[in-house]
């Protein structure tokens, strides 16, 4: 019934919680995740450009912004299931594409349908922009899992996600932006410390002892 | 690593929110849903027995209690996807069964594995107990969607769920318990009224006017 | 006004939060708790049967499923109050029973009233099924408090609950299922480790060092 | 172990949700309720003073601030239970007082124990301040239930609470402040309108038609 | 101490709730809002391009993505305050810019500082992209307030926000994309109906009457 | 339109979350904070009186109860911004006062306007009551930040808040009540321990070893 259905569907992305079925100290929704991935991709593109690569910014933003939109149709299916059988995964992707196409044909004016079919396609291809998206997606996942580990979530899953994300990022270490991330940003993340109780005691005592 | 993993997994069912990706006034998790379905099945079984059917209570409770446990492995996949292609649905069920079997073999002592494989199987079969489960599952879904409609959730989806649930329940109207539900309980549910503003005004005035 | 009131009341159990008035990392409602207790009782019964006891499954499921239903009428009263005076506790139980009876008489068809009066009675009696319920109820409480301790809830109450639950479970160690729990399951629970920061550092380094 | 336990217990009042076991659009905790009751009592006292009564402000604030503190020890017990039997209610109040006294004796320095025993007593007595507290407590309850009714909570309970609160307030209509509330404030509350859909349409059209 | 601080700050945007201090049926955070504004701007830009305007996509995405980032430093200050005095508003914007600059200088490598100073500036300027941002920001606000009105939030504020947003959008009606929005999308939004109780009754009856 | 607007606004204080834009294990609203500050001020006043000071209780309660009410008009602006420029802060306070005055003139009956203008003024002046308010406000902030640190919130901000609060409290150490707090209460707060894993193991073993 028109683009209103598309605008309205953005609200559903806010109600789609990532990694369902596990206790998390902080929950993230797909809309906020997509925002963060696009912001991270923006930084990674900036680094690439600085190191001499040519970045197609329009493409990069489109890929990052839209990369999880089809979850509107399919919901959040657990990763192990998705990859449990190659056959299932292939069928699953077919269904996803069919549902996305059908939605576009039903809701968008004809003149914009081709544009949106291209935009809502899986963007993680071999282009520089596709590679940056793959990295940005995993960096946000790394931060999400690090956030849980840092708050001491006892669920081993978040450790596995952390590991898997880092392994994927490293696969792109031929990119200048990945070298920048691994060399400068990741190390700062790992330096984040928990303020230990002993320090609390010391600070308290030092405040109490100070003459004023 | 043992039955502890199984006990711990029950907690994950509490973090699995039903009908993800849609605004709801009240959220329900899979653990609480399973409880309600079992309680409803208990009532339906009681009605059947009263009308002369023989109920295998052990079977009925097992089916109701465990009917959604495999969602632990697969997450909540949207119904339209699940049934988008018969092929996908078949593959999906195969994957679900494989993952359940693997879990049982890894975590349960050998002597209980067969029992649990039977218990965690899809229970909606042709037996009286399987039929009661089908009805109880839909009655809870009917109540969930009615709760949203009654609170005036503008999302048409809940109306569709209400309709689809009722259609399914009606398919079992050869059962005495379904006749009881449709004849006595559903009508009371529909009688639930919203207290209109005018009534609030009247009550207030009647309290104010009363001499004390 | 009929069984609809009973079905509707199940929703109230979802809004009844256990252990109110204390900060918890994860909240649990009475409906989900009842589900977990029934699942745990199912396992314990399976162990008993394997070791030669005769289990009345219908009874066991009924007891587990319904054991906290009367909290609908009484709300959650703090345990220390409940047992502060024997007299109060006795009166309290009388009131609970009266309210449950009255509800059944008002809402249930006459032919089912006796059945439900029996079902909604306190089930923790001397029978094997009553003992299994006592154990299952405490195992879930143990898991709830362990979950808080593992997430490092600083409130000593959860430690007291952990201790009290374990003491109660141990009182039933003449049961094969309790021996199984204490010998095999509890030890696995205590083996749950927090992934320490140092390990995070090591994994990160090992991923970074690996040639790919 | 000292006043720290008392300060810390204030946090528990923030985790004590009022009217547990019922779906509510907006939840209220006992700490926020106590704040609102004290603010309302302040206004009512101001009206009384203006009309020539002498208000003991120290008493009024003490009564309002502390009136629900003992819920820390007893949790939230459902009103119907509390009054189900006069005997139970009496015993219940005794237990409440005993636990409060014991807490004060254990945690407070001796020199402040008498003061706090007086402060944490039930304050709804025959004095002007006690009557104002009774009214302020019910006005906040009236607002809480009105908030649910206005948001169209289908649960009849909130309507009963609204009615019961108003009936209680009216019993104090010999007070100038109650006459002020019933005459001026309640009528404004009832004038609160829901902006109907038709108005939304009209406003939209009027904006669209306006030349700019 | 580096870009890690910038990446980490994105998480704070997820904890910044829009329109604080008012009851809302559905809360929105600044990260998700920024995502939706960028998606809406993407559509509006597509319409402009179709009607012959030249869109600088890189600029448009940068403006939309970053337009609320400085709220990290200033928090959410209520709109009436911000505009209560022109002087205050001017000072406020100065402080905002100073804090943003300081953050960039402290955390970003020198070679990217100028780029980010430009990116994190207020983007609602006279360019086509600046105008599209102004419109997209208000369209999302319109949807947010419509969502509350449709769920029957009794707070008049949401009606005022709806009106104010629509008035602002209309100011840009020289843009093809605004004509498209007002002509095609807004009308569909207003057609969204609440499924009335009577319809529920009818559907139920029609299901019950149908022979199967 | 009358005092109803004032009573209704108290509900908004419950929706105003303190310290927005940061992950917190436990959120606090302004209404509950105001309650706790008033309770703490009550204790501090009691200590002062015991040590021979004369406390104006009416003033003390008024100051504590109302000290954050103007946040209704201004929302929660981040502290660093508020003090980023002296000029901004001065203008900000002017705006706050103007908005509060305007509200009182619009909503309150004329005879109470002067009283409320005085009540809703900033209360942290040089009087004993003003000093106690300053201390009580910071003690609650200290508890809030301690609660996060104790739950191991990795965000350094809460450590800074803890330190800043303690420094402010210490500035009032000429007061008997501050000496009491620093000497008796703070030390108990710091003694709060986390129950370490090892202790859990020991308790479990000791329970298991005990003969019963």
PDB file of N, CA and C in Angstrom, chain A residues 79-158:
ATOM      1  N   UNK A  79      22.374 -18.341  14.101  1.00  0.00           N
ATOM      2  CA  UNK A  79      23.456 -18.584  13.166  1.00  0.00           C
ATOM      3  C   UNK A  79      23.767 -20.073  12.991  1.00  0.00           C
ATOM      4  N   UNK A  80      23.907 -20.853  14.086  1.00  0.00           N
ATOM      5  CA  UNK A  80      24.203 -22.277  13.890  1.00  0.00           C
ATOM      6  C   UNK A  80      23.195 -22.982  12.986  1.00  0.00           C
ATOM      7  N   UNK A  81      21.919 -22.610  13.099  1.00  0.00           N
ATOM      8  CA  UNK A  81      20.909 -23.242  12.243  1.00  0.00           C
ATOM      9  C   UNK A  81      21.133 -22.858  10.792  1.00  0.00           C
ATOM     10  N   UNK A  82      21.350 -21.562  10.589  1.00  0.00           N
ATOM     11  CA  UNK A  82      21.494 -21.014   9.238  1.00  0.00           C
ATOM     12  C   UNK A  82      22.589 -21.757   8.480  1.00  0.00           C
ATOM     13  N   UNK A  83      23.627 -22.142   9.193  1.00  0.00           N
ATOM     14  CA  UNK A  83      24.752 -22.782   8.529  1.00  0.00           C
ATOM     15  C   UNK A  83      24.832 -24.272   8.818  1.00  0.00           C
ATOM     16  N   UNK A  84      23.793 -24.809   9.477  1.00  0.00           N
ATOM     17  CA  UNK A  84      23.820 -26.231   9.817  1.00  0.00           C
ATOM     18  C   UNK A  84      23.893 -27.079   8.554  1.00  0.00           C
ATOM     19  N   UNK A  85      23.163 -26.657   7.550  1.00  0.00           N
ATOM     20  CA  UNK A  85      23.291 -27.383   6.283  1.00  0.00           C
ATOM     21  C   UNK A  85      23.395 -26.353   5.166  1.00  0.00           C
ATOM     22  N   UNK A  86      24.313 -26.591   4.259  1.00  0.00           N
ATOM     23  CA  UNK A  86      24.505 -25.667   3.139  1.00  0.00           C
ATOM     24  C   UNK A  86      23.211 -25.523   2.350  1.00  0.00           C
ATOM     25  N   UNK A  87      22.527 -26.619   2.233  1.00  0.00           N
ATOM     26  CA  UNK A  87      21.282 -26.636   1.485  1.00  0.00           C
ATOM     27  C   UNK A  87      20.253 -25.709   2.130  1.00  0.00           C
ATOM     28  N   UNK A  88      20.107 -25.847   3.462  1.00  0.00           N
ATOM     29  CA  UNK A  88      19.156 -25.010   4.182  1.00  0.00           C
ATOM     30  C   UNK A  88      19.504 -23.545   3.990  1.00  0.00           C
ATOM     31  N   UNK A  89      20.772 -23.225   4.140  1.00  0.00           N
ATOM     32  CA  UNK A  89      21.217 -21.843   4.027  1.00  0.00           C
ATOM     33  C   UNK A  89      20.871 -21.281   2.653  1.00  0.00           C
ATOM     34  N   UNK A  90      21.090 -22.060   1.618  1.00  0.00           N
ATOM     35  CA  UNK A  90      20.821 -21.607   0.260  1.00  0.00           C
ATOM     36  C   UNK A  90      19.315 -21.358   0.102  1.00  0.00           C
ATOM     37  N   UNK A  91      18.516 -22.310   0.521  1.00  0.00           N
ATOM     38  CA  UNK A  91      17.065 -22.152   0.463  1.00  0.00           C
ATOM     39  C   UNK A  91      16.626 -20.923   1.259  1.00  0.00           C
ATOM     40  N   UNK A  92      17.231 -20.770   2.405  1.00  0.00           N
ATOM     41  CA  UNK A  92      16.886 -19.660   3.281  1.00  0.00           C
ATOM     42  C   UNK A  92      17.148 -18.330   2.598  1.00  0.00           C
ATOM     43  N   UNK A  93      18.302 -18.235   1.934  1.00  0.00           N
ATOM     44  CA  UNK A  93      18.614 -16.997   1.235  1.00  0.00           C
ATOM     45  C   UNK A  93      17.660 -16.746   0.069  1.00  0.00           C
ATOM     46  N   UNK A  94      17.263 -17.805  -0.594  1.00  0.00           N
ATOM     47  CA  UNK A  94      16.284 -17.668  -1.672  1.00  0.00           C
ATOM     48  C   UNK A  94      14.960 -17.100  -1.159  1.00  0.00           C
ATOM     49  N   UNK A  95      14.494 -17.680  -0.046  1.00  0.00           N
ATOM     50  CA  UNK A  95      13.238 -17.220   0.547  1.00  0.00           C
ATOM     51  C   UNK A  95      13.352 -15.749   0.938  1.00  0.00           C
ATOM     52  N   UNK A  96      14.479 -15.397   1.554  1.00  0.00           N
ATOM     53  CA  UNK A  96      14.708 -14.016   1.964  1.00  0.00           C
ATOM     54  C   UNK A  96      14.608 -13.069   0.767  1.00  0.00           C
ATOM     55  N   UNK A  97      15.269 -13.444  -0.317  1.00  0.00           N
ATOM     56  CA  UNK A  97      15.244 -12.595  -1.506  1.00  0.00           C
ATOM     57  C   UNK A  97      13.849 -12.489  -2.106  1.00  0.00           C
ATOM     58  N   UNK A  98      13.151 -13.609  -2.147  1.00  0.00           N
ATOM     59  CA  UNK A  98      11.792 -13.601  -2.691  1.00  0.00           C
ATOM     60  C   UNK A  98      10.881 -12.683  -1.890  1.00  0.00           C
ATOM     61  N   UNK A  99      10.991 -12.779  -0.549  1.00  0.00           N
ATOM     62  CA  UNK A  99      10.114 -11.960   0.289  1.00  0.00           C
ATOM     63  C   UNK A  99      10.455 -10.475   0.140  1.00  0.00           C
ATOM     64  N   UNK A 100      11.735 -10.171   0.040  1.00  0.00           N
ATOM     65  CA  UNK A 100      12.139  -8.772  -0.139  1.00  0.00           C
ATOM     66  C   UNK A 100      11.609  -8.241  -1.466  1.00  0.00           C
ATOM     67  N   UNK A 101      11.784  -9.008  -2.530  1.00  0.00           N
ATOM     68  CA  UNK A 101      11.295  -8.586  -3.842  1.00  0.00           C
ATOM     69  C   UNK A 101       9.794  -8.348  -3.832  1.00  0.00           C
ATOM     70  N   UNK A 102       9.100  -9.292  -3.253  1.00  0.00           N
ATOM     71  CA  UNK A 102       7.649  -9.164  -3.222  1.00  0.00           C
ATOM     72  C   UNK A 102       7.223  -7.896  -2.470  1.00  0.00           C
ATOM     73  N   UNK A 103       7.870  -7.628  -1.349  1.00  0.00           N
ATOM     74  CA  UNK A 103       7.565  -6.422  -0.573  1.00  0.00           C
ATOM     75  C   UNK A 103       7.783  -5.167  -1.419  1.00  0.00           C
ATOM     76  N   UNK A 104       8.920  -5.117  -2.110  1.00  0.00           N
ATOM     77  CA  UNK A 104       9.235  -3.930  -2.926  1.00  0.00           C
ATOM     78  C   UNK A 104       8.184  -3.757  -4.019  1.00  0.00           C
ATOM     79  N   UNK A 105       7.821  -4.860  -4.656  1.00  0.00           N
ATOM     80  CA  UNK A 105       6.838  -4.762  -5.736  1.00  0.00           C
ATOM     81  C   UNK A 105       5.452  -4.341  -5.227  1.00  0.00           C
ATOM     82  N   UNK A 106       5.154  -4.725  -4.004  1.00  0.00           N
ATOM     83  CA  UNK A 106       3.838  -4.374  -3.465  1.00  0.00           C
ATOM     84  C   UNK A 106       3.773  -2.947  -2.935  1.00  0.00           C
ATOM     85  N   UNK A 107       4.882  -2.463  -2.381  1.00  0.00           N
ATOM     86  CA  UNK A 107       4.802  -1.200  -1.646  1.00  0.00           C
ATOM     87  C   UNK A 107       5.436  -0.007  -2.363  1.00  0.00           C
ATOM     88  N   UNK A 108       6.402  -0.231  -3.235  1.00  0.00           N
ATOM     89  CA  UNK A 108       7.119   0.906  -3.826  1.00  0.00           C
ATOM     90  C   UNK A 108       6.533   1.298  -5.183  1.00  0.00           C
ATOM     91  N   UNK A 109       6.530   2.606  -5.493  1.00  0.00           N
ATOM     92  CA  UNK A 109       6.153   3.040  -6.839  1.00  0.00           C
ATOM     93  C   UNK A 109       7.091   2.384  -7.854  1.00  0.00           C
ATOM     94  N   UNK A 110       6.527   2.095  -9.016  1.00  0.00           N
ATOM     95  CA  UNK A 110       7.282   1.342 -10.013  1.00  0.00           C
ATOM     96  C   UNK A 110       8.642   1.936 -10.324  1.00  0.00           C
ATOM     97  N   UNK A 111       8.699   3.282 -10.393  1.00  0.00           N
ATOM     98  CA  UNK A 111       9.943   3.922 -10.815  1.00  0.00           C
ATOM     99  C   UNK A 111      11.104   3.713  -9.839  1.00  0.00           C
ATOM    100  N   UNK A 112      10.801   3.316  -8.589  1.00  0.00           N
ATOM    101  CA  UNK A 112      11.879   3.123  -7.610  1.00  0.00           C
ATOM    102  C   UNK A 112      12.160   1.654  -7.317  1.00  0.00           C
ATOM    103  N   UNK A 113      11.409   0.757  -7.927  1.00  0.00           N
ATOM    104  CA  UNK A 113      11.536  -0.657  -7.545  1.00  0.00           C
ATOM    105  C   UNK A 113      12.917  -1.228  -7.847  1.00  0.00           C
ATOM    106  N   UNK A 114      13.455  -0.916  -9.031  1.00  0.00           N
ATOM    107  CA  UNK A 114      14.774  -1.482  -9.367  1.00  0.00           C
ATOM    108  C   UNK A 114      15.842  -0.992  -8.394  1.00  0.00           C
ATOM    109  N   UNK A 115      15.769   0.318  -8.080  1.00  0.00           N
ATOM    110  CA  UNK A 115      16.739   0.917  -7.151  1.00  0.00           C
ATOM    111  C   UNK A 115      16.708   0.193  -5.809  1.00  0.00           C
ATOM    112  N   UNK A 116      15.508  -0.059  -5.302  1.00  0.00           N
ATOM    113  CA  UNK A 116      15.412  -0.687  -3.989  1.00  0.00           C
ATOM    114  C   UNK A 116      15.759  -2.175  -4.024  1.00  0.00           C
ATOM    115  N   UNK A 117      15.487  -2.824  -5.146  1.00  0.00           N
ATOM    116  CA  UNK A 117      15.896  -4.243  -5.234  1.00  0.00           C
ATOM    117  C   UNK A 117      17.411  -4.349  -5.129  1.00  0.00           C
ATOM    118  N   UNK A 118      18.108  -3.419  -5.768  1.00  0.00           N
ATOM    119  CA  UNK A 118      19.567  -3.418  -5.683  1.00  0.00           C
ATOM    120  C   UNK A 118      20.031  -3.066  -4.266  1.00  0.00           C
ATOM    121  N   UNK A 119      19.378  -2.059  -3.670  1.00  0.00           N
ATOM    122  CA  UNK A 119      19.795  -1.606  -2.332  1.00  0.00           C
ATOM    123  C   UNK A 119      19.608  -2.666  -1.257  1.00  0.00           C
ATOM    124  N   UNK A 120      18.519  -3.417  -1.334  1.00  0.00           N
ATOM    125  CA  UNK A 120      18.218  -4.360  -0.251  1.00  0.00           C
ATOM    126  C   UNK A 120      18.821  -5.738  -0.492  1.00  0.00           C
ATOM    127  N   UNK A 121      19.725  -5.810  -1.468  1.00  0.00           N
ATOM    128  CA  UNK A 121      20.445  -7.076  -1.689  1.00  0.00           C
ATOM    129  C   UNK A 121      21.578  -7.209  -0.687  1.00  0.00           C
ATOM    130  N   UNK A 122      21.977  -8.441  -0.440  1.00  0.00           N
ATOM    131  CA  UNK A 122      23.168  -8.724   0.364  1.00  0.00           C
ATOM    132  C   UNK A 122      24.343  -7.925  -0.192  1.00  0.00           C
ATOM    133  N   UNK A 123      24.985  -7.100   0.655  1.00  0.00           N
ATOM    134  CA  UNK A 123      26.023  -6.197   0.150  1.00  0.00           C
ATOM    135  C   UNK A 123      27.456  -6.648   0.370  1.00  0.00           C
ATOM    136  N   UNK A 124      27.642  -7.816   1.026  1.00  0.00           N
ATOM    137  CA  UNK A 124      29.018  -8.217   1.373  1.00  0.00           C
ATOM    138  C   UNK A 124      29.719  -8.895   0.203  1.00  0.00           C
ATOM    139  N   UNK A 125      29.982  -8.139  -0.859  1.00  0.00           N
ATOM    140  CA  UNK A 125      30.634  -8.725  -2.029  1.00  0.00           C
ATOM    141  C   UNK A 125      32.133  -8.432  -2.031  1.00  0.00           C
ATOM    142  N   UNK A 126      32.757  -8.655  -3.187  1.00  0.00           N
ATOM    143  CA  UNK A 126      34.222  -8.568  -3.271  1.00  0.00           C
ATOM    144  C   UNK A 126      34.747  -7.140  -3.450  1.00  0.00           C
ATOM    145  N   UNK A 127      33.852  -6.178  -3.692  1.00  0.00           N
ATOM    146  CA  UNK A 127      34.296  -4.791  -3.868  1.00  0.00           C
ATOM    147  C   UNK A 127      34.899  -4.264  -2.569  1.00  0.00           C
ATOM    148  N   UNK A 128      35.634  -3.162  -2.660  1.00  0.00           N
ATOM    149  CA  UNK A 128      36.195  -2.544  -1.455  1.00  0.00           C
ATOM    150  C   UNK A 128      35.066  -2.229  -0.468  1.00  0.00           C
ATOM    151  N   UNK A 129      33.937  -1.701  -0.990  1.00  0.00           N
ATOM    152  CA  UNK A 129      32.823  -1.309  -0.127  1.00  0.00           C
ATOM    153  C   UNK A 129      32.202  -2.538   0.535  1.00  0.00           C
ATOM    154  N   UNK A 130      32.109  -3.610  -0.219  1.00  0.00           N
ATOM    155  CA  UNK A 130      31.579  -4.854   0.335  1.00  0.00           C
ATOM    156  C   UNK A 130      32.478  -5.396   1.442  1.00  0.00           C
ATOM    157  N   UNK A 131      33.778  -5.292   1.236  1.00  0.00           N
ATOM    158  CA  UNK A 131      34.718  -5.759   2.259  1.00  0.00           C
ATOM    159  C   UNK A 131      34.648  -4.882   3.519  1.00  0.00           C
ATOM    160  N   UNK A 132      34.550  -3.564   3.297  1.00  0.00           N
ATOM    161  CA  UNK A 132      34.441  -2.665   4.459  1.00  0.00           C
ATOM    162  C   UNK A 132      33.184  -2.998   5.262  1.00  0.00           C
ATOM    163  N   UNK A 133      32.074  -3.266   4.567  1.00  0.00           N
ATOM    164  CA  UNK A 133      30.849  -3.656   5.274  1.00  0.00           C
ATOM    165  C   UNK A 133      31.087  -4.912   6.120  1.00  0.00           C
ATOM    166  N   UNK A 134      31.735  -5.933   5.526  1.00  0.00           N
ATOM    167  CA  UNK A 134      31.998  -7.164   6.282  1.00  0.00           C
ATOM    168  C   UNK A 134      32.770  -6.859   7.560  1.00  0.00           C
ATOM    169  N   UNK A 135      33.765  -5.977   7.441  1.00  0.00           N
ATOM    170  CA  UNK A 135      34.589  -5.640   8.606  1.00  0.00           C
ATOM    171  C   UNK A 135      33.778  -4.835   9.628  1.00  0.00           C
ATOM    172  N   UNK A 136      33.052  -3.818   9.142  1.00  0.00           N
ATOM    173  CA  UNK A 136      32.294  -2.944  10.055  1.00  0.00           C
ATOM    174  C   UNK A 136      31.246  -3.747  10.832  1.00  0.00           C
ATOM    175  N   UNK A 137      30.594  -4.685  10.153  1.00  0.00           N
ATOM    176  CA  UNK A 137      29.582  -5.526  10.794  1.00  0.00           C
ATOM    177  C   UNK A 137      30.198  -6.325  11.946  1.00  0.00           C
ATOM    178  N   UNK A 138      31.406  -6.852  11.703  1.00  0.00           N
ATOM    179  CA  UNK A 138      32.054  -7.668  12.733  1.00  0.00           C
ATOM    180  C   UNK A 138      32.636  -6.793  13.848  1.00  0.00           C
ATOM    181  N   UNK A 139      33.070  -5.575  13.519  1.00  0.00           N
ATOM    182  CA  UNK A 139      33.587  -4.699  14.581  1.00  0.00           C
ATOM    183  C   UNK A 139      32.463  -4.381  15.567  1.00  0.00           C
ATOM    184  N   UNK A 140      31.268  -4.097  15.060  1.00  0.00           N
ATOM    185  CA  UNK A 140      30.177  -3.813  15.993  1.00  0.00           C
ATOM    186  C   UNK A 140      29.839  -5.049  16.831  1.00  0.00           C
ATOM    187  N   UNK A 141      29.891  -6.215  16.202  1.00  0.00           N
ATOM    188  CA  UNK A 141      29.633  -7.463  16.938  1.00  0.00           C
ATOM    189  C   UNK A 141      30.719  -7.689  18.007  1.00  0.00           C
ATOM    190  N   UNK A 142      31.944  -7.358  17.647  1.00  0.00           N
ATOM    191  CA  UNK A 142      33.046  -7.460  18.610  1.00  0.00           C
ATOM    192  C   UNK A 142      32.791  -6.546  19.811  1.00  0.00           C
ATOM    193  N   UNK A 143      32.353  -5.319  19.545  1.00  0.00           N
ATOM    194  CA  UNK A 143      32.050  -4.387  20.645  1.00  0.00           C
ATOM    195  C   UNK A 143      30.873  -4.886  21.486  1.00  0.00           C
ATOM    196  N   UNK A 144      29.856  -5.415  20.826  1.00  0.00           N
ATOM    197  CA  UNK A 144      28.716  -5.948  21.577  1.00  0.00           C
ATOM    198  C   UNK A 144      29.156  -7.075  22.518  1.00  0.00           C
ATOM    199  N   UNK A 145      29.963  -8.006  21.996  1.00  0.00           N
ATOM    200  CA  UNK A 145      30.387  -9.135  22.833  1.00  0.00           C
ATOM    201  C   UNK A 145      31.396  -8.681  23.887  1.00  0.00           C
ATOM    202  N   UNK A 146      32.261  -7.748  23.516  1.00  0.00           N
ATOM    203  CA  UNK A 146      33.211  -7.218  24.514  1.00  0.00           C
ATOM    204  C   UNK A 146      32.449  -6.555  25.664  1.00  0.00           C
ATOM    205  N   UNK A 147      31.386  -5.814  25.317  1.00  0.00           N
ATOM    206  CA  UNK A 147      30.563  -5.166  26.352  1.00  0.00           C
ATOM    207  C   UNK A 147      30.019  -6.167  27.353  1.00  0.00           C
ATOM    208  N   UNK A 148      29.606  -7.335  26.879  1.00  0.00           N
ATOM    209  CA  UNK A 148      29.092  -8.367  27.781  1.00  0.00           C
ATOM    210  C   UNK A 148      30.211  -9.000  28.609  1.00  0.00           C
ATOM    211  N   UNK A 149      31.340  -9.276  27.946  1.00  0.00           N
ATOM    212  CA  UNK A 149      32.462  -9.897  28.652  1.00  0.00           C
ATOM    213  C   UNK A 149      32.986  -8.962  29.741  1.00  0.00           C
ATOM    214  N   UNK A 150      33.068  -7.672  29.397  1.00  0.00           N
ATOM    215  CA  UNK A 150      33.571  -6.673  30.343  1.00  0.00           C
ATOM    216  C   UNK A 150      32.657  -6.550  31.561  1.00  0.00           C
ATOM    217  N   UNK A 151      31.342  -6.727  31.331  1.00  0.00           N
ATOM    218  CA  UNK A 151      30.389  -6.699  32.447  1.00  0.00           C
ATOM    219  C   UNK A 151      30.310  -8.071  33.094  1.00  0.00           C
ATOM    220  N   UNK A 152      31.140  -9.000  32.617  1.00  0.00           N
ATOM    221  CA  UNK A 152      31.303 -10.337  33.194  1.00  0.00           C
ATOM    222  C   UNK A 152      30.102 -11.254  32.982  1.00  0.00           C
ATOM    223  N   UNK A 153      29.553 -11.193  31.797  1.00  0.00           N
ATOM    224  CA  UNK A 153      28.493 -12.135  31.441  1.00  0.00           C
ATOM    225  C   UNK A 153      29.079 -13.548  31.437  1.00  0.00           C
ATOM    226  N   UNK A 154      28.540 -14.445  32.277  1.00  0.00           N
ATOM    227  CA  UNK A 154      29.137 -15.783  32.389  1.00  0.00           C
ATOM    228  C   UNK A 154      28.859 -16.697  31.191  1.00  0.00           C
ATOM    229  N   UNK A 155      28.023 -16.272  30.271  1.00  0.00           N
ATOM    230  CA  UNK A 155      27.648 -17.108  29.124  1.00  0.00           C
ATOM    231  C   UNK A 155      28.821 -17.217  28.134  1.00  0.00           C
ATOM    232  N   UNK A 156      29.347 -18.436  27.918  1.00  0.00           N
ATOM    233  CA  UNK A 156      30.507 -18.603  27.022  1.00  0.00           C
ATOM    234  C   UNK A 156      30.237 -18.120  25.593  1.00  0.00           C
ATOM    235  N   UNK A 157      28.969 -18.097  25.185  1.00  0.00           N
ATOM    236  CA  UNK A 157      28.631 -17.689  23.827  1.00  0.00           C
ATOM    237  C   UNK A 157      29.276 -16.369  23.427  1.00  0.00           C
ATOM    238  N   UNK A 158      29.309 -15.412  24.367  1.00  0.00           N
ATOM    239  CA  UNK A 158      29.815 -14.095  24.003  1.00  0.00           C
ATOM    240  C   UNK A 158      31.317 -14.122  23.752  1.00  0.00           C
TER     241      UNK A 158
END
